[in-house]
mmCIF file of C-alpha atoms in Angstrom:
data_model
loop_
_atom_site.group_PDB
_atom_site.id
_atom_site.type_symbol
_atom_site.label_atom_id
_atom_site.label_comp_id
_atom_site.label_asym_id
_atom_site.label_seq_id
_atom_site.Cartn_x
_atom_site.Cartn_y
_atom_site.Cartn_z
ATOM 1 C CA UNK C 7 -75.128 7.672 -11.011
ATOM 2 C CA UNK C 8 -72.393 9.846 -9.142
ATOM 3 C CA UNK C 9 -71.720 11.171 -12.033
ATOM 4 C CA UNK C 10 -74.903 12.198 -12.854
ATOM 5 C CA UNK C 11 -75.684 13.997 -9.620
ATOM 6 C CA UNK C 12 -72.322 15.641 -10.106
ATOM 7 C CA UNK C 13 -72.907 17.203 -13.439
ATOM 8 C CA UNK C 14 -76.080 18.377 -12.381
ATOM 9 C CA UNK C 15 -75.040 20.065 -9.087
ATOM 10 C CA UNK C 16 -72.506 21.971 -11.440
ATOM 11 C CA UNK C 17 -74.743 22.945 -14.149
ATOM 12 C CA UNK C 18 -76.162 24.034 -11.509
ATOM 13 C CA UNK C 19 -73.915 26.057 -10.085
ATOM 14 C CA UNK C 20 -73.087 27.401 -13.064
ATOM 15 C CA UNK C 21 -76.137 28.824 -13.956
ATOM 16 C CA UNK C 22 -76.686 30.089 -9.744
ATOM 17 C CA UNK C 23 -73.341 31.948 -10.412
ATOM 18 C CA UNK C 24 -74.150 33.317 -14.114
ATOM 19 C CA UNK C 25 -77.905 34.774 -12.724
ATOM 20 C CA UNK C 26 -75.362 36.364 -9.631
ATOM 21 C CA UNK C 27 -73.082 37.956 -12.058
ATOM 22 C CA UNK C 28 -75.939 39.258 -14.087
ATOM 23 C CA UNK C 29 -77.409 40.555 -10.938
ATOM 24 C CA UNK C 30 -74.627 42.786 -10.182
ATOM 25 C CA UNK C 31 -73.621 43.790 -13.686
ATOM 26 C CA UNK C 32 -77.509 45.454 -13.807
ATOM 27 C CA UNK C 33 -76.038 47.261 -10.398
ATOM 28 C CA UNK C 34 -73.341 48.505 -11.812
ATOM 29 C CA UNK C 35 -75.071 49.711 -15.327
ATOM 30 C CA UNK C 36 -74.180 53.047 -15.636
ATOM 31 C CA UNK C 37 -77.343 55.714 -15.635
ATOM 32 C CA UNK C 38 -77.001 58.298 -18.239
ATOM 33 C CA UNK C 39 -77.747 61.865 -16.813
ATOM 34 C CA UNK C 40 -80.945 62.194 -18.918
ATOM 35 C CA UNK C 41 -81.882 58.914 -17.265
ATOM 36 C CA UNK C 42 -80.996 60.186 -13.809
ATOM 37 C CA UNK C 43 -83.140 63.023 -14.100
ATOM 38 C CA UNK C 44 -85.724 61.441 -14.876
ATOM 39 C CA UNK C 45 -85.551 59.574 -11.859
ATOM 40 C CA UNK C 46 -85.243 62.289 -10.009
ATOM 41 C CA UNK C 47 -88.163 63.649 -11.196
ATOM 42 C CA UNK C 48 -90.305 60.603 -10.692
ATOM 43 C CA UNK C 49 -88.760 60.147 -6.879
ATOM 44 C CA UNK C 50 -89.720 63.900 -5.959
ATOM 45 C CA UNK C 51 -93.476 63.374 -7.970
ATOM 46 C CA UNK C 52 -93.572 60.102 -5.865
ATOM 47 C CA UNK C 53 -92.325 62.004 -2.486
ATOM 48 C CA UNK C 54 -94.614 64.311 -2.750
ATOM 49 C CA UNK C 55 -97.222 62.115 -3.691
ATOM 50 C CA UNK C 56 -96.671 60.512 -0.030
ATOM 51 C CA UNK C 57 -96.556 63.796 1.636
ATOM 52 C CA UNK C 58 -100.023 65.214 0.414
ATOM 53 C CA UNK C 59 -101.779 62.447 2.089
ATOM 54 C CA UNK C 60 -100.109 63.594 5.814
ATOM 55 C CA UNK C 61 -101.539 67.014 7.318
ATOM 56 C CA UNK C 62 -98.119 67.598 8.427
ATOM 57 C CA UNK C 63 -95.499 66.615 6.109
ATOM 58 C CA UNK C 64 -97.506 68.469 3.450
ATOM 59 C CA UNK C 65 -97.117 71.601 5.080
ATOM 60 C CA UNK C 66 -93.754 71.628 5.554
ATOM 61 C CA UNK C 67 -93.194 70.085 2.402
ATOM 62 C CA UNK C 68 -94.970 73.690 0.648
ATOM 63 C CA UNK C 69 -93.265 75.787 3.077
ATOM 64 C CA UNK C 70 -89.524 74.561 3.194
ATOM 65 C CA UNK C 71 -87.185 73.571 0.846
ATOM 66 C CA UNK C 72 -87.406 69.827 -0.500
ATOM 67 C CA UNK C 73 -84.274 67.768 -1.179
ATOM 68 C CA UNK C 74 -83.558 64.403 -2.831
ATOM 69 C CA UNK C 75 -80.588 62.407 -2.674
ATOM 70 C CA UNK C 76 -79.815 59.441 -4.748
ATOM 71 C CA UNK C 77 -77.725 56.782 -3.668
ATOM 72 C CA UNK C 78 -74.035 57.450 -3.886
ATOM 73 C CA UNK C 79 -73.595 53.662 -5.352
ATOM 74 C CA UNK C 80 -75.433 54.307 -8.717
ATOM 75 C CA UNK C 81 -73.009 54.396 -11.549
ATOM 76 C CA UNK C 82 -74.075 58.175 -13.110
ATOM 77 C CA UNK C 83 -71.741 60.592 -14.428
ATOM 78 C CA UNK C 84 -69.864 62.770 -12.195
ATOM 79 C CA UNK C 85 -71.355 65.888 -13.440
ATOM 80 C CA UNK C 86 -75.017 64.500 -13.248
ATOM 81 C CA UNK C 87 -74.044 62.891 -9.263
ATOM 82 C CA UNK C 88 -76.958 63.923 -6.771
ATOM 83 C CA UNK C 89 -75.733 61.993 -3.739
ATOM 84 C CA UNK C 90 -74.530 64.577 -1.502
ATOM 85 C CA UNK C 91 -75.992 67.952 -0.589
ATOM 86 C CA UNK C 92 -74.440 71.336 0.196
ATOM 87 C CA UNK C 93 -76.542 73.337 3.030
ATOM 88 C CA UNK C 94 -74.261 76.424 2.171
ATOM 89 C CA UNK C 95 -75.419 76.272 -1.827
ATOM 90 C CA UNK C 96 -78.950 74.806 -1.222
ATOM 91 C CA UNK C 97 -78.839 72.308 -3.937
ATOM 92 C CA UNK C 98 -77.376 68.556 -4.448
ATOM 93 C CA UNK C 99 -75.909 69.403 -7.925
ATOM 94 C CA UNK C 100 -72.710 68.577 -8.537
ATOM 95 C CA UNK C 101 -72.092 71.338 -10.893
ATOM 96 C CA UNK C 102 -73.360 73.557 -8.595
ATOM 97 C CA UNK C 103 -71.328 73.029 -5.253
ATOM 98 C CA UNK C 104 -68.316 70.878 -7.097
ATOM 99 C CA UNK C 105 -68.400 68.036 -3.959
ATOM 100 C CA UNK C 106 -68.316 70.827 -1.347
ATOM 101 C CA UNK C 107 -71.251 68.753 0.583
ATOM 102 C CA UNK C 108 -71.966 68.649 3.891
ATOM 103 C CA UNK C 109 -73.784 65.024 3.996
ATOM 104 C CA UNK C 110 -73.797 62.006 0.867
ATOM 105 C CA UNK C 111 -76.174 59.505 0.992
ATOM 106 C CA UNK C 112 -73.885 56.293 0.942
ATOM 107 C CA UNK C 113 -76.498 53.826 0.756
ATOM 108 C CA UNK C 114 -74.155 51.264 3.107
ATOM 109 C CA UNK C 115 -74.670 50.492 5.893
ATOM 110 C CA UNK C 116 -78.442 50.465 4.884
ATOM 111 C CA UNK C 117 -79.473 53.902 4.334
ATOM 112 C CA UNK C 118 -76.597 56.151 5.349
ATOM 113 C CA UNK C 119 -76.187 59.647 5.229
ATOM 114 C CA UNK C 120 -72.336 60.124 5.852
ATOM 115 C CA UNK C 121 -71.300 63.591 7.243
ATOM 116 C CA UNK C 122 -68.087 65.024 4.888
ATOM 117 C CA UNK C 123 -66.383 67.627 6.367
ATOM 118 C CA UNK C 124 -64.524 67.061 9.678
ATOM 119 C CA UNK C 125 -65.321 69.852 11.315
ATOM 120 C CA UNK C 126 -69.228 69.082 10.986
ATOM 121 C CA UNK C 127 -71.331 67.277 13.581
ATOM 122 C CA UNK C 128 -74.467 65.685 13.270
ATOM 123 C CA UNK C 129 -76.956 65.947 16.733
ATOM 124 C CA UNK C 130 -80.492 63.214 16.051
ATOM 125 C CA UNK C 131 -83.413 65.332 17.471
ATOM 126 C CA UNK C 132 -85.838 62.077 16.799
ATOM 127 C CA UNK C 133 -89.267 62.882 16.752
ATOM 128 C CA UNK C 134 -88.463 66.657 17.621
ATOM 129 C CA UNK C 135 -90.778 69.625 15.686
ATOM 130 C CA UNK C 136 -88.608 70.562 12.577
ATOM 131 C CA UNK C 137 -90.081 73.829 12.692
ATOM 132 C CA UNK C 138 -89.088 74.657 16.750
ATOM 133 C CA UNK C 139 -86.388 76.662 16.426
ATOM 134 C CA UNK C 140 -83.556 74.466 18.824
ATOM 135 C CA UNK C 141 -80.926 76.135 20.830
ATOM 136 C CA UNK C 142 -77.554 74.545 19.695
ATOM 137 C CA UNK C 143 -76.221 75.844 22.955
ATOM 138 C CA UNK C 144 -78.052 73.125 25.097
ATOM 139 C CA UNK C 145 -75.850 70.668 23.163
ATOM 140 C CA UNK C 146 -73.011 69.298 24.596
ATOM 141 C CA UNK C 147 -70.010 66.862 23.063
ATOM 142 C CA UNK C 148 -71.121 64.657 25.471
ATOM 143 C CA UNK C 149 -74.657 63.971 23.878
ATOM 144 C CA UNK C 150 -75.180 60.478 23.192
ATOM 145 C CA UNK C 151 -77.096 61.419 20.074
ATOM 146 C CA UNK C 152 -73.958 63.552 18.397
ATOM 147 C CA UNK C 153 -72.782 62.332 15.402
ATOM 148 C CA UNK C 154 -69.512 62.826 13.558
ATOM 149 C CA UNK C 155 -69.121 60.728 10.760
ATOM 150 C CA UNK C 156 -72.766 59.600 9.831
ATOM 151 C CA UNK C 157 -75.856 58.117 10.788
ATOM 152 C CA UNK C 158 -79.178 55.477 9.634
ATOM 153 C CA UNK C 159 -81.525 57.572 9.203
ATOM 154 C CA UNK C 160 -85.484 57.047 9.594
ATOM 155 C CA UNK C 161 -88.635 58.542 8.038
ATOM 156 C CA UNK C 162 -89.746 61.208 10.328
ATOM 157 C CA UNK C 163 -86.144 61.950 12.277
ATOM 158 C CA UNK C 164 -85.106 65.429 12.384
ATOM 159 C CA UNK C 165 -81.654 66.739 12.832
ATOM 160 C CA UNK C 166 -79.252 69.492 13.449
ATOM 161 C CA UNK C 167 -76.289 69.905 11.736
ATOM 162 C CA UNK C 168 -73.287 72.226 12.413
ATOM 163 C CA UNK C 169 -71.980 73.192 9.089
ATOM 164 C CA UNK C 170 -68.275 74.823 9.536
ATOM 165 C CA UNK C 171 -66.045 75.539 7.335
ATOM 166 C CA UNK C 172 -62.979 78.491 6.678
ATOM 167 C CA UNK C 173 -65.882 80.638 5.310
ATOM 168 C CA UNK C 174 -69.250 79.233 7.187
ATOM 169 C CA UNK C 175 -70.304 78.582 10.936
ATOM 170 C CA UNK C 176 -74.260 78.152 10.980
ATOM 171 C CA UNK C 177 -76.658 75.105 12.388
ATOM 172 C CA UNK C 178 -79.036 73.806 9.990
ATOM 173 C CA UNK C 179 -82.428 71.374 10.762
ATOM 174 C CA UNK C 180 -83.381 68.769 8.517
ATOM 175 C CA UNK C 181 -86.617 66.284 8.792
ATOM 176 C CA UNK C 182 -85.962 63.011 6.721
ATOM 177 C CA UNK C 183 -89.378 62.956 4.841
ATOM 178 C CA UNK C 184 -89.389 59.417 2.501
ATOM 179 C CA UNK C 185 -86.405 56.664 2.046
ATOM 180 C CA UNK C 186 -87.196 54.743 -0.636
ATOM 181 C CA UNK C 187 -87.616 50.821 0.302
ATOM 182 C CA UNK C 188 -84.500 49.338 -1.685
ATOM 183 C CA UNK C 189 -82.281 52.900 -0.708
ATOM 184 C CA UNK C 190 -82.472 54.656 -4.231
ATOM 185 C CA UNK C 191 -83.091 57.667 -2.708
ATOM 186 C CA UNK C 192 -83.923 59.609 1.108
ATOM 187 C CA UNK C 193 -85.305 62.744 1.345
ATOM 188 C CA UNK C 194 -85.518 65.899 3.282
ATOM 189 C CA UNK C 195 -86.923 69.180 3.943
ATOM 190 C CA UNK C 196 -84.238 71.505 5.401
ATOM 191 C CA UNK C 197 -84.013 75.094 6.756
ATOM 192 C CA UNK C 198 -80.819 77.050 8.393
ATOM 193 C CA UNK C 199 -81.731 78.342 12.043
ATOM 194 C CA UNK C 200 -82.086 81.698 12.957
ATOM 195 C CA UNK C 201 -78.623 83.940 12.782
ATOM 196 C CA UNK C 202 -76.934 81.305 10.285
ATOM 197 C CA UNK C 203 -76.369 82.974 6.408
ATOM 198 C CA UNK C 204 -74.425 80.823 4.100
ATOM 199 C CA UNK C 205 -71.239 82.561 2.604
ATOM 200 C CA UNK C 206 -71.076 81.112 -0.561
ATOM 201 C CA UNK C 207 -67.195 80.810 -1.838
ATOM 202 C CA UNK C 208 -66.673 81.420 -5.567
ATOM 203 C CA UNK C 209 -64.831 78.956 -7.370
ATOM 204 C CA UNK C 210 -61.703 79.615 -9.500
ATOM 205 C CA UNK C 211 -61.576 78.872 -12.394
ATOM 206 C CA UNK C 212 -59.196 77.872 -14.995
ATOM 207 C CA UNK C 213 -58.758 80.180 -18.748
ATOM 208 C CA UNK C 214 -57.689 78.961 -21.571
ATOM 209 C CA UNK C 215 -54.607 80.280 -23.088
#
């Protein structure tokens, strides 16, 4: 009788263990970029889908510049990867700003956006008007709500961002506009504050000989 309840328990535990391992292999399938763009295209229909039903958001959503980040954890190819975002090129293409991003969407903890460069900072206006144009000079580094390495964000949070590099010093405000429930994707609508113009750094690159 022992042994019955034994075998069972590990037949049991078996299949609990195989259904885990499945589980995470489907994670970890990788996305082909074809695939990935179609995703991408279904997130933004979806995104803006959501925003036409809000006076508000679908404003701004015509008016400014509409980004979507997938999360950093899904196996794609490099040159397909639209996790992280580059304020000074506009665009989360990878073969556009070659990983010079400003934020990546991490997708741990939760929804993450993690700031990349060191010398950026990351200031949570909450429920702030995106379009008020905010004096980064009433700022301190003392302000509780300054963020250096990343932050959770939520639907409807707007933030300023200090993007600073050897060629770029301007302050950027971004209003989080959907994260998806299970943290494929967060999106944004984005605009760089008055006096700030991206200097956009050619890349070298290598010829053949």
């Amino acid at each position: 009788m022992q042994f019955s309840w034994l075998l069972a328990l590990t037949c049991c535990g078996i299949f609990l263990f195989s259904g885990q391992a499945i589980g995470q292999d489907e994670e970890k399938k990788p996305i082909t970029a074809l695939e990935l763009s179609r995703l991408m295209t279904g997130w933004e229909k979806e995104v803006r889908g959501r925003a036409n039903k809000d006076d508000k958001l679908k404003v701004l959503v015509k008016k400014h510049p509409l980004a979507i980040l997938h999360c950093d954890r899904m196996n794609v190819p490099d040159i397909a990867r639209q996790s992280g975002f580059s304020f000074v090129h506009g665009s989360a293409v990878e073969a556009v700003h070659r990983c010079a991003t400003e934020i990546i969407f991490t997708g741990e903890p939760g929804p993450y956006l993690k700031i990349v460069p060191s010398k950026c900072f990351l200031v949570r206006l909450s429920k702030t008007d995106f379009e008020k144009d905010i004096d980064p000079g009433k700022i301190t580094i003392d302000d509780p709500e300054i963020m250096t390495d990343g932050v959770i964000p939520l639907e409807g949070d707007v933030f300023l961002l200090r993007v600073r590099d050897s060629a770029n010093d301007f302050f950027v405000a971004f209003q989080v506009v959907a994260i998806d429930p299970d943290w494929k994707y967060v999106s944004f609508v984005w605009r760089v504050l008055p006096g700030g113009r991206p200097i956009v750094r050619k890349f070298p690159f290598s010829s053949k000989t």
